[in-house]
Amino acid sequence: MLALLPAQPWARNWQDVAAELDTSAELGLSRDEVLSRRDRYGTNCLAQAKPKSAWGILLHQFRSLIIALLAVAALVSFFSHAVVEGVAVLIVIVINTAIGFFTEIRAVRSMEALRDLGTVPATVRRHGQLQQITAEEVVPGDILVLEAGQVLSADARIVSASRLQADESTLTGESDPVAKHEPPVAVGTPLAERTSMLYRGTALNRGSGEAVVTAVGLATELGQVSEMIAEAEQDATPLEERLDALGQRLVWITLVIAAAIIALGLMQGRAVLLMIETGLALAVATIPEGLPIVATTALARGMWRMARRNALISRLSAVETLGATSVVCTDKTGTLTENRMTVRRVVTAEGDYSVTGGAFETDGSFVRDGVAIEAAGDPLLRQTLMLGALCNTAGLHDGPQGRVSGAVGDPLEVALLVAAARAELEKPHLLEHYPLVRQEPFDPDLKMMATYHGDGRRVLVAVKGAPERVLSRCEHVLTAEGEVPLDDDARRSWMSRNEELGREGLRMVAAAQKYVDDPEEPPYEGLALVALIGLQDPPRQEVTEALRLARMAGVRVIMMTGDQATTAQQVAKAVGLVQEHDTAPITGTDLPPAEEWSAEDKGRLLGTSIFARVSPRQKLDLIGLHQQRDSIVAMTGDGVNDAPALEKADIGVAMGLRGTQVAKEAADMILLDDSFNTIIYAIEQGRVIFRNIRRFVLYLLSCNVAEIMTVTLASVVDAPLPILPLQILFLNLVTDVFPALALGVGEGEPGIMRRPPRDPHEPILARRHWIDIVIFGFTITVGVLGALGLSMFWLRLPEHEAITVSFLTLAVAQLWHVFNLRDPNSNWWRNDIVGNKYIWGAIALCGGLLVMALKLPVLANVLDLVNPGTMGLLVALGMSLLPLVVGQLVILPLKRWRLSSPQAEKPQQSSATPITPQDGVQEEADGDFDTRRSPRTNCRT
Ligand code: ADP
Ligand code: MG
């Protein structure tokens, strides 16, 4: 039962609304109150996107051409009184449907589970403390702490707002952001103009503030229209579309071949019924019906594997693109570094201080000239720490013994709070003396933020930000004697001090202040510099290895950071992104606008690996530049302003921990651990998945081609049909599927990261793959016809026995054939196919099915199998090994030789990817990842 919620909160004072909701803006709700409200108002959920029903998935299996063909086959059988065969065909339909159904439902359910993993966070104030909770836990009366980049998790009445702006297009369709303020509006104001309210599902793109939750779940405006929000149906991915297109093409080829075979057979005077059935069976055989199922399974498996390693894919097609990624643009803080910051240095006009102590320890000390000092006795140091704590949106939770048990907010700001706490300057106490009047949130373009505090007489403006930006707004510098003017020389010497500290890898901010009378005065004018603060943010250890892997894989990594050049370069060196002699970083502020880039500029930009002080706009332009060179670009981002770049990049990567909701929604992939390594892992998995898909397509098609060739050749030479219609169905719809599924879920081998990225334009099957299909298909055919010939002319077996031999040869040869799909450069007995336990499982299963087909009277009867005797079985076994032996001893070595011979064109690296793989140059082009940009063949799929 829903309890009452405040009516028309937009038209009333927020105090009234809060009072009616029995909550306080300063303290928020108590723990008990939260629980009782969750009971009363329910969890904050909208109508869930419905999971696909099992019935729907089952019906989906029947909507296919194969089933139609099989149904025709069954009808033909019944009409010609071949009841047993008709029933058999029906059974085949059932089995095939069952396999399809169970595979698809598994894949679908696991993708649905993945979708549920993406929870949305919300920051609230409860019992006086800031808390991160999930959106579902928000209850009416909660005080939301708002920040640009959030997506609202409930409807709320604004309590305070500082330059708050919301993008309400999801609700109102209006794409211009709306400014939000605290004062109430008229009762009759339409939704789009209620500036005192914020609504669930809309995004904050600027400013900060607080608001009291007035409605959750279905009671929100969004909840009330949520039945209108169509279930977001995943579109078919390009890959699935291409597989579909491939299927369509094969259908026509098949029908022509089937018709030809029927015609030929009739001309030779074979039984009409047999020929129609053979034609139909071949048609069924060639249509790659297994493809979509296996593809879905391969994608779902891959996505799960990625999710377990902290990469959440939000768009299925991203998987495919990931594998072709050739450029990764990454930011620095938190991705290459740990984002666990500690204040290490403070530089004021009076001296240079080092700070000791760990990230969350408040008992560190301040050292000046090798001597530990009391911060309280040093006014400038004290002032610096105070500004750092005031000009700050983070919060600490106190823990025992001088430790901090937890923190909310930007790690840089948390570090400043911890440093201040070491000098007994606690933010809550400071705020009692210097209450917050107004705040100017951190602006990623300006790279500064400011807070205004009344101190009884005047208003103190506390500013912190990127040193060169702050310095350019300072007219004075604070010394022990008070403010003195800042001349150009002094400015330069501060700047060079700043760069020196940056070269130590410290992340630098400057603190400045001024006093004003009117809190509405602009913040960044006529400031007095107080100090430079250097923060340490240790590089992530594991990144070095990932960068090595990326280099080997021909994936170019570019750092794009808002930080200053010296710091960026030092971190890049520390993790091994650049070497000593590499080109210097380019600073965004020195860059002309993109429209003015000359050819020479572009060359320089393409060759640079570190961009410092880049603006979100410049990120967009740089991505565009790389994309023009045919690169597939992945780009990381966390802020609201990164959203356009995330959308423009082929793979937008949002940070799960520190990223804003807006960035996450714009992204194709979310890194749950924010780690660079996860990107490289995802690229590897993208490659593995694509390769798996290509492999099972190759496998299924070569098996099918073998079947068609066998029947066609036998028809041409007027031999008995080596495989009968039902046998063809049995092979295709039962036994082929399992090895293909096993190939689809292969885990990949290390060699996959020793090759350059795949050409994004290349179809799933390039010409060389079609050649492979025909060659392998032909080898299998030779084995099968050979077995038929041997049993007829050497063993002199009767026709039925001979056909059993040729059927078994084909069936077993197809099983062995999976081993031919290994990478030609791999070892024949140790590769990822031999190492794939599912492959062995599939072989065992299919082997068992074949034994059953032979031994089980019912099945043997239907499939027309008779015991061919020991010799017959030996012939079948021997001839079935032919394609494997020829494949391993002749075809694969030949492929390897062709790929590594000096005549082979070298892989074309676009100028955008000047890095060539260092290790494994021999292995750069295997059957799957041949980088020779083959001319667009007419077999584009
Ligand atoms: P990054 O790419 O490292 O995430 P940012 O754009 O976050 O870079 O930061 C750029 C610069 O802005 C930093 O070098 C720092 O000087 C300054 N800065 C970052 N965060 C804050 C903040 N919360 N308050 C003030 N200045 C900041
Ligand atoms: Mg940042």
PDB file of N, CA, C and O in Angstrom, residues 463-512:
ATOM      1  N   VAL A 463      39.632  29.030  -3.302  1.00  0.00           N
ATOM      2  CA  VAL A 463      39.743  28.550  -4.676  1.00  0.00           C
ATOM      3  C   VAL A 463      40.829  27.495  -4.735  1.00  0.00           C
ATOM      4  O   VAL A 463      41.865  27.616  -4.093  1.00  0.00           O
ATOM      5  N   LYS A 464      40.576  26.444  -5.485  1.00  0.00           N
ATOM      6  CA  LYS A 464      41.670  25.538  -5.796  1.00  0.00           C
ATOM      7  C   LYS A 464      41.501  25.051  -7.231  1.00  0.00           C
ATOM      8  O   LYS A 464      40.380  25.029  -7.772  1.00  0.00           O
ATOM      9  N   GLY A 465      42.632  24.698  -7.854  1.00  0.00           N
ATOM     10  CA  GLY A 465      42.545  24.250  -9.233  1.00  0.00           C
ATOM     11  C   GLY A 465      43.914  24.047  -9.832  1.00  0.00           C
ATOM     12  O   GLY A 465      44.932  24.096  -9.127  1.00  0.00           O
ATOM     13  N   ALA A 466      43.925  23.812 -11.137  1.00  0.00           N
ATOM     14  CA  ALA A 466      45.181  23.592 -11.847  1.00  0.00           C
ATOM     15  C   ALA A 466      46.090  24.801 -11.641  1.00  0.00           C
ATOM     16  O   ALA A 466      45.654  25.936 -11.845  1.00  0.00           O
ATOM     17  N   PRO A 467      47.367  24.574 -11.243  1.00  0.00           N
ATOM     18  CA  PRO A 467      48.220  25.690 -10.850  1.00  0.00           C
ATOM     19  C   PRO A 467      48.321  26.827 -11.872  1.00  0.00           C
ATOM     20  O   PRO A 467      48.155  27.988 -11.519  1.00  0.00           O
ATOM     21  N   GLU A 468      48.534  26.504 -13.149  1.00  0.00           N
ATOM     22  CA  GLU A 468      48.724  27.619 -14.087  1.00  0.00           C
ATOM     23  C   GLU A 468      47.444  28.429 -14.256  1.00  0.00           C
ATOM     24  O   GLU A 468      47.485  29.630 -14.496  1.00  0.00           O
ATOM     25  N   ARG A 469      46.301  27.760 -14.089  1.00  0.00           N
ATOM     26  CA  ARG A 469      45.041  28.483 -14.200  1.00  0.00           C
ATOM     27  C   ARG A 469      44.840  29.400 -13.000  1.00  0.00           C
ATOM     28  O   ARG A 469      44.466  30.565 -13.140  1.00  0.00           O
ATOM     29  N   VAL A 470      45.090  28.854 -11.831  1.00  0.00           N
ATOM     30  CA  VAL A 470      44.910  29.648 -10.623  1.00  0.00           C
ATOM     31  C   VAL A 470      45.904  30.809 -10.621  1.00  0.00           C
ATOM     32  O   VAL A 470      45.549  31.961 -10.369  1.00  0.00           O
ATOM     33  N   LEU A 471      47.142  30.480 -10.977  1.00  0.00           N
ATOM     34  CA  LEU A 471      48.195  31.497 -10.954  1.00  0.00           C
ATOM     35  C   LEU A 471      47.849  32.659 -11.879  1.00  0.00           C
ATOM     36  O   LEU A 471      48.092  33.822 -11.561  1.00  0.00           O
ATOM     37  N   SER A 472      47.247  32.339 -13.027  1.00  0.00           N
ATOM     38  CA  SER A 472      46.934  33.407 -13.974  1.00  0.00           C
ATOM     39  C   SER A 472      45.816  34.309 -13.448  1.00  0.00           C
ATOM     40  O   SER A 472      45.602  35.399 -13.974  1.00  0.00           O
ATOM     41  N   ARG A 473      45.081  33.839 -12.423  1.00  0.00           N
ATOM     42  CA  ARG A 473      44.019  34.674 -11.847  1.00  0.00           C
ATOM     43  C   ARG A 473      44.477  35.360 -10.565  1.00  0.00           C
ATOM     44  O   ARG A 473      43.691  36.017  -9.904  1.00  0.00           O
ATOM     45  N   CYS A 474      45.758  35.145 -10.164  1.00  0.00           N
ATOM     46  CA  CYS A 474      46.240  35.726  -8.907  1.00  0.00           C
ATOM     47  C   CYS A 474      46.955  37.050  -9.156  1.00  0.00           C
ATOM     48  O   CYS A 474      47.746  37.175 -10.088  1.00  0.00           O
ATOM     49  N   GLU A 475      46.660  38.006  -8.292  1.00  0.00           N
ATOM     50  CA  GLU A 475      47.392  39.267  -8.360  1.00  0.00           C
ATOM     51  C   GLU A 475      48.347  39.396  -7.187  1.00  0.00           C
ATOM     52  O   GLU A 475      49.271  40.184  -7.212  1.00  0.00           O
ATOM     53  N   HIS A 476      48.081  38.633  -6.157  1.00  0.00           N
ATOM     54  CA  HIS A 476      48.929  38.700  -4.968  1.00  0.00           C
ATOM     55  C   HIS A 476      49.352  37.307  -4.565  1.00  0.00           C
ATOM     56  O   HIS A 476      48.835  36.321  -5.065  1.00  0.00           O
ATOM     57  N   VAL A 477      50.297  37.275  -3.625  1.00  0.00           N
ATOM     58  CA  VAL A 477      50.635  36.006  -3.020  1.00  0.00           C
ATOM     59  C   VAL A 477      50.652  36.218  -1.511  1.00  0.00           C
ATOM     60  O   VAL A 477      51.074  37.278  -1.017  1.00  0.00           O
ATOM     61  N   LEU A 478      50.153  35.246  -0.789  1.00  0.00           N
ATOM     62  CA  LEU A 478      50.067  35.377   0.659  1.00  0.00           C
ATOM     63  C   LEU A 478      51.407  34.982   1.282  1.00  0.00           C
ATOM     64  O   LEU A 478      51.940  33.902   0.994  1.00  0.00           O
ATOM     65  N   THR A 479      51.967  35.885   2.107  1.00  0.00           N
ATOM     66  CA  THR A 479      53.211  35.574   2.808  1.00  0.00           C
ATOM     67  C   THR A 479      52.956  35.745   4.300  1.00  0.00           C
ATOM     68  O   THR A 479      51.858  36.120   4.714  1.00  0.00           O
ATOM     69  N   ALA A 480      54.001  35.485   5.075  1.00  0.00           N
ATOM     70  CA  ALA A 480      53.854  35.630   6.527  1.00  0.00           C
ATOM     71  C   ALA A 480      53.531  37.070   6.890  1.00  0.00           C
ATOM     72  O   ALA A 480      52.896  37.346   7.916  1.00  0.00           O
ATOM     73  N   GLU A 481      53.923  38.008   6.011  1.00  0.00           N
ATOM     74  CA  GLU A 481      53.665  39.423   6.287  1.00  0.00           C
ATOM     75  C   GLU A 481      52.364  39.908   5.665  1.00  0.00           C
ATOM     76  O   GLU A 481      52.122  41.108   5.607  1.00  0.00           O
ATOM     77  N   GLY A 482      51.592  39.020   5.148  1.00  0.00           N
ATOM     78  CA  GLY A 482      50.367  39.434   4.467  1.00  0.00           C
ATOM     79  C   GLY A 482      50.539  39.337   2.964  1.00  0.00           C
ATOM     80  O   GLY A 482      51.499  38.732   2.471  1.00  0.00           O
ATOM     81  N   GLU A 483      49.573  39.902   2.219  1.00  0.00           N
ATOM     82  CA  GLU A 483      49.605  39.759   0.771  1.00  0.00           C
ATOM     83  C   GLU A 483      50.638  40.677   0.143  1.00  0.00           C
ATOM     84  O   GLU A 483      50.723  41.844   0.505  1.00  0.00           O
ATOM     85  N   VAL A 484      51.425  40.139  -0.782  1.00  0.00           N
ATOM     86  CA  VAL A 484      52.331  40.999  -1.560  1.00  0.00           C
ATOM     87  C   VAL A 484      52.010  40.773  -3.036  1.00  0.00           C
ATOM     88  O   VAL A 484      51.568  39.699  -3.417  1.00  0.00           O
ATOM     89  N   PRO A 485      52.223  41.821  -3.851  1.00  0.00           N
ATOM     90  CA  PRO A 485      51.891  41.679  -5.272  1.00  0.00           C
ATOM     91  C   PRO A 485      52.714  40.568  -5.932  1.00  0.00           C
ATOM     92  O   PRO A 485      53.851  40.311  -5.536  1.00  0.00           O
ATOM     93  N   LEU A 486      52.113  39.955  -6.923  1.00  0.00           N
ATOM     94  CA  LEU A 486      52.762  38.852  -7.641  1.00  0.00           C
ATOM     95  C   LEU A 486      53.229  39.397  -8.982  1.00  0.00           C
ATOM     96  O   LEU A 486      52.423  39.703  -9.849  1.00  0.00           O
ATOM     97  N   ASP A 487      54.557  39.540  -9.133  1.00  0.00           N
ATOM     98  CA  ASP A 487      55.019  40.066 -10.425  1.00  0.00           C
ATOM     99  C   ASP A 487      55.340  38.918 -11.382  1.00  0.00           C
ATOM    100  O   ASP A 487      55.246  37.751 -11.023  1.00  0.00           O
ATOM    101  N   ASP A 488      55.709  39.269 -12.628  1.00  0.00           N
ATOM    102  CA  ASP A 488      55.921  38.240 -13.650  1.00  0.00           C
ATOM    103  C   ASP A 488      57.029  37.268 -13.281  1.00  0.00           C
ATOM    104  O   ASP A 488      56.931  36.071 -13.543  1.00  0.00           O
ATOM    105  N   ASP A 489      58.097  37.822 -12.652  1.00  0.00           N
ATOM    106  CA  ASP A 489      59.200  36.943 -12.256  1.00  0.00           C
ATOM    107  C   ASP A 489      58.734  35.901 -11.252  1.00  0.00           C
ATOM    108  O   ASP A 489      59.020  34.711 -11.396  1.00  0.00           O
ATOM    109  N   ALA A 490      58.009  36.409 -10.272  1.00  0.00           N
ATOM    110  CA  ALA A 490      57.528  35.505  -9.224  1.00  0.00           C
ATOM    111  C   ALA A 490      56.605  34.448  -9.830  1.00  0.00           C
ATOM    112  O   ALA A 490      56.685  33.267  -9.519  1.00  0.00           O
ATOM    113  N   ARG A 491      55.747  34.900 -10.726  1.00  0.00           N
ATOM    114  CA  ARG A 491      54.826  33.996 -11.391  1.00  0.00           C
ATOM    115  C   ARG A 491      55.603  32.871 -12.089  1.00  0.00           C
ATOM    116  O   ARG A 491      55.287  31.691 -11.961  1.00  0.00           O
ATOM    117  N   ARG A 492      56.662  33.311 -12.817  1.00  0.00           N
ATOM    118  CA  ARG A 492      57.467  32.305 -13.528  1.00  0.00           C
ATOM    119  C   ARG A 492      58.117  31.325 -12.555  1.00  0.00           C
ATOM    120  O   ARG A 492      58.184  30.130 -12.812  1.00  0.00           O
ATOM    121  N   SER A 493      58.608  31.867 -11.454  1.00  0.00           N
ATOM    122  CA  SER A 493      59.297  30.954 -10.550  1.00  0.00           C
ATOM    123  C   SER A 493      58.306  29.993  -9.879  1.00  0.00           C
ATOM    124  O   SER A 493      58.627  28.826  -9.665  1.00  0.00           O
ATOM    125  N   TRP A 494      57.082  30.448  -9.595  1.00  0.00           N
ATOM    126  CA  TRP A 494      56.058  29.522  -9.101  1.00  0.00           C
ATOM    127  C   TRP A 494      55.765  28.452 -10.149  1.00  0.00           C
ATOM    128  O   TRP A 494      55.634  27.270  -9.830  1.00  0.00           O
ATOM    129  N   MET A 495      55.663  28.904 -11.396  1.00  0.00           N
ATOM    130  CA  MET A 495      55.354  27.938 -12.462  1.00  0.00           C
ATOM    131  C   MET A 495      56.457  26.887 -12.588  1.00  0.00           C
ATOM    132  O   MET A 495      56.189  25.698 -12.792  1.00  0.00           O
ATOM    133  N   SER A 496      57.717  27.349 -12.477  1.00  0.00           N
ATOM    134  CA  SER A 496      58.771  26.356 -12.680  1.00  0.00           C
ATOM    135  C   SER A 496      58.835  25.405 -11.478  1.00  0.00           C
ATOM    136  O   SER A 496      59.118  24.219 -11.634  1.00  0.00           O
ATOM    137  N   ARG A 497      58.521  25.934 -10.291  1.00  0.00           N
ATOM    138  CA  ARG A 497      58.442  25.067  -9.122  1.00  0.00           C
ATOM    139  C   ARG A 497      57.341  24.012  -9.329  1.00  0.00           C
ATOM    140  O   ARG A 497      57.525  22.830  -9.034  1.00  0.00           O
ATOM    141  N   ASN A 498      56.241  24.479  -9.873  1.00  0.00           N
ATOM    142  CA  ASN A 498      55.115  23.587 -10.140  1.00  0.00           C
ATOM    143  C   ASN A 498      55.515  22.474 -11.109  1.00  0.00           C
ATOM    144  O   ASN A 498      55.206  21.304 -10.905  1.00  0.00           O
ATOM    145  N   GLU A 499      56.254  22.876 -12.171  1.00  0.00           N
ATOM    146  CA  GLU A 499      56.629  21.861 -13.153  1.00  0.00           C
ATOM    147  C   GLU A 499      57.640  20.867 -12.587  1.00  0.00           C
ATOM    148  O   GLU A 499      57.581  19.671 -12.884  1.00  0.00           O
ATOM    149  N   GLU A 500      58.530  21.391 -11.743  1.00  0.00           N
ATOM    150  CA  GLU A 500      59.500  20.504 -11.094  1.00  0.00           C
ATOM    151  C   GLU A 500      58.782  19.414 -10.297  1.00  0.00           C
ATOM    152  O   GLU A 500      59.116  18.238 -10.388  1.00  0.00           O
ATOM    153  N   LEU A 501      57.807  19.845  -9.527  1.00  0.00           N
ATOM    154  CA  LEU A 501      57.080  18.878  -8.703  1.00  0.00           C
ATOM    155  C   LEU A 501      56.321  17.907  -9.596  1.00  0.00           C
ATOM    156  O   LEU A 501      56.208  16.724  -9.299  1.00  0.00           O
ATOM    157  N   GLY A 502      55.817  18.427 -10.723  1.00  0.00           N
ATOM    158  CA  GLY A 502      55.129  17.561 -11.681  1.00  0.00           C
ATOM    159  C   GLY A 502      56.070  16.495 -12.209  1.00  0.00           C
ATOM    160  O   GLY A 502      55.671  15.343 -12.399  1.00  0.00           O
ATOM    161  N   ARG A 503      57.319  16.873 -12.421  1.00  0.00           N
ATOM    162  CA  ARG A 503      58.283  15.892 -12.923  1.00  0.00           C
ATOM    163  C   ARG A 503      58.523  14.768 -11.928  1.00  0.00           C
ATOM    164  O   ARG A 503      59.016  13.709 -12.290  1.00  0.00           O
ATOM    165  N   GLU A 504      58.195  15.012 -10.686  1.00  0.00           N
ATOM    166  CA  GLU A 504      58.286  13.918  -9.702  1.00  0.00           C
ATOM    167  C   GLU A 504      57.032  13.041  -9.762  1.00  0.00           C
ATOM    168  O   GLU A 504      56.867  12.123  -8.963  1.00  0.00           O
ATOM    169  N   GLY A 505      56.146  13.368 -10.680  1.00  0.00           N
ATOM    170  CA  GLY A 505      54.934  12.572 -10.830  1.00  0.00           C
ATOM    171  C   GLY A 505      53.808  13.023  -9.912  1.00  0.00           C
ATOM    172  O   GLY A 505      52.795  12.348  -9.795  1.00  0.00           O
ATOM    173  N   LEU A 506      53.977  14.146  -9.255  1.00  0.00           N
ATOM    174  CA  LEU A 506      52.926  14.614  -8.346  1.00  0.00           C
ATOM    175  C   LEU A 506      51.816  15.303  -9.128  1.00  0.00           C
ATOM    176  O   LEU A 506      52.066  15.994 -10.111  1.00  0.00           O
ATOM    177  N   ARG A 507      50.608  15.089  -8.688  1.00  0.00           N
ATOM    178  CA  ARG A 507      49.449  15.768  -9.268  1.00  0.00           C
ATOM    179  C   ARG A 507      49.328  17.082  -8.532  1.00  0.00           C
ATOM    180  O   ARG A 507      49.263  17.114  -7.298  1.00  0.00           O
ATOM    181  N   MET A 508      49.299  18.177  -9.277  1.00  0.00           N
ATOM    182  CA  MET A 508      49.429  19.478  -8.645  1.00  0.00           C
ATOM    183  C   MET A 508      48.112  20.257  -8.637  1.00  0.00           C
ATOM    184  O   MET A 508      47.379  20.280  -9.613  1.00  0.00           O
ATOM    185  N   VAL A 509      47.854  20.902  -7.498  1.00  0.00           N
ATOM    186  CA  VAL A 509      46.798  21.914  -7.459  1.00  0.00           C
ATOM    187  C   VAL A 509      47.352  23.142  -6.744  1.00  0.00           C
ATOM    188  O   VAL A 509      48.314  23.041  -5.981  1.00  0.00           O
ATOM    189  N   ALA A 510      46.747  24.278  -7.027  1.00  0.00           N
ATOM    190  CA  ALA A 510      47.125  25.495  -6.314  1.00  0.00           C
ATOM    191  C   ALA A 510      45.931  25.923  -5.474  1.00  0.00           C
ATOM    192  O   ALA A 510      44.779  25.711  -5.868  1.00  0.00           O
ATOM    193  N   ALA A 511      46.221  26.500  -4.312  1.00  0.00           N
ATOM    194  CA  ALA A 511      45.152  27.036  -3.468  1.00  0.00           C
ATOM    195  C   ALA A 511      45.290  28.553  -3.430  1.00  0.00           C
ATOM    196  O   ALA A 511      46.399  29.086  -3.354  1.00  0.00           O
ATOM    197  N   ALA A 512      44.145  29.234  -3.516  1.00  0.00           N
ATOM    198  CA  ALA A 512      44.173  30.694  -3.491  1.00  0.00           C
ATOM    199  C   ALA A 512      42.941  31.188  -2.746  1.00  0.00           C
ATOM    200  O   ALA A 512      42.007  30.406  -2.486  1.00  0.00           O
TER     201      ALA A 512
END
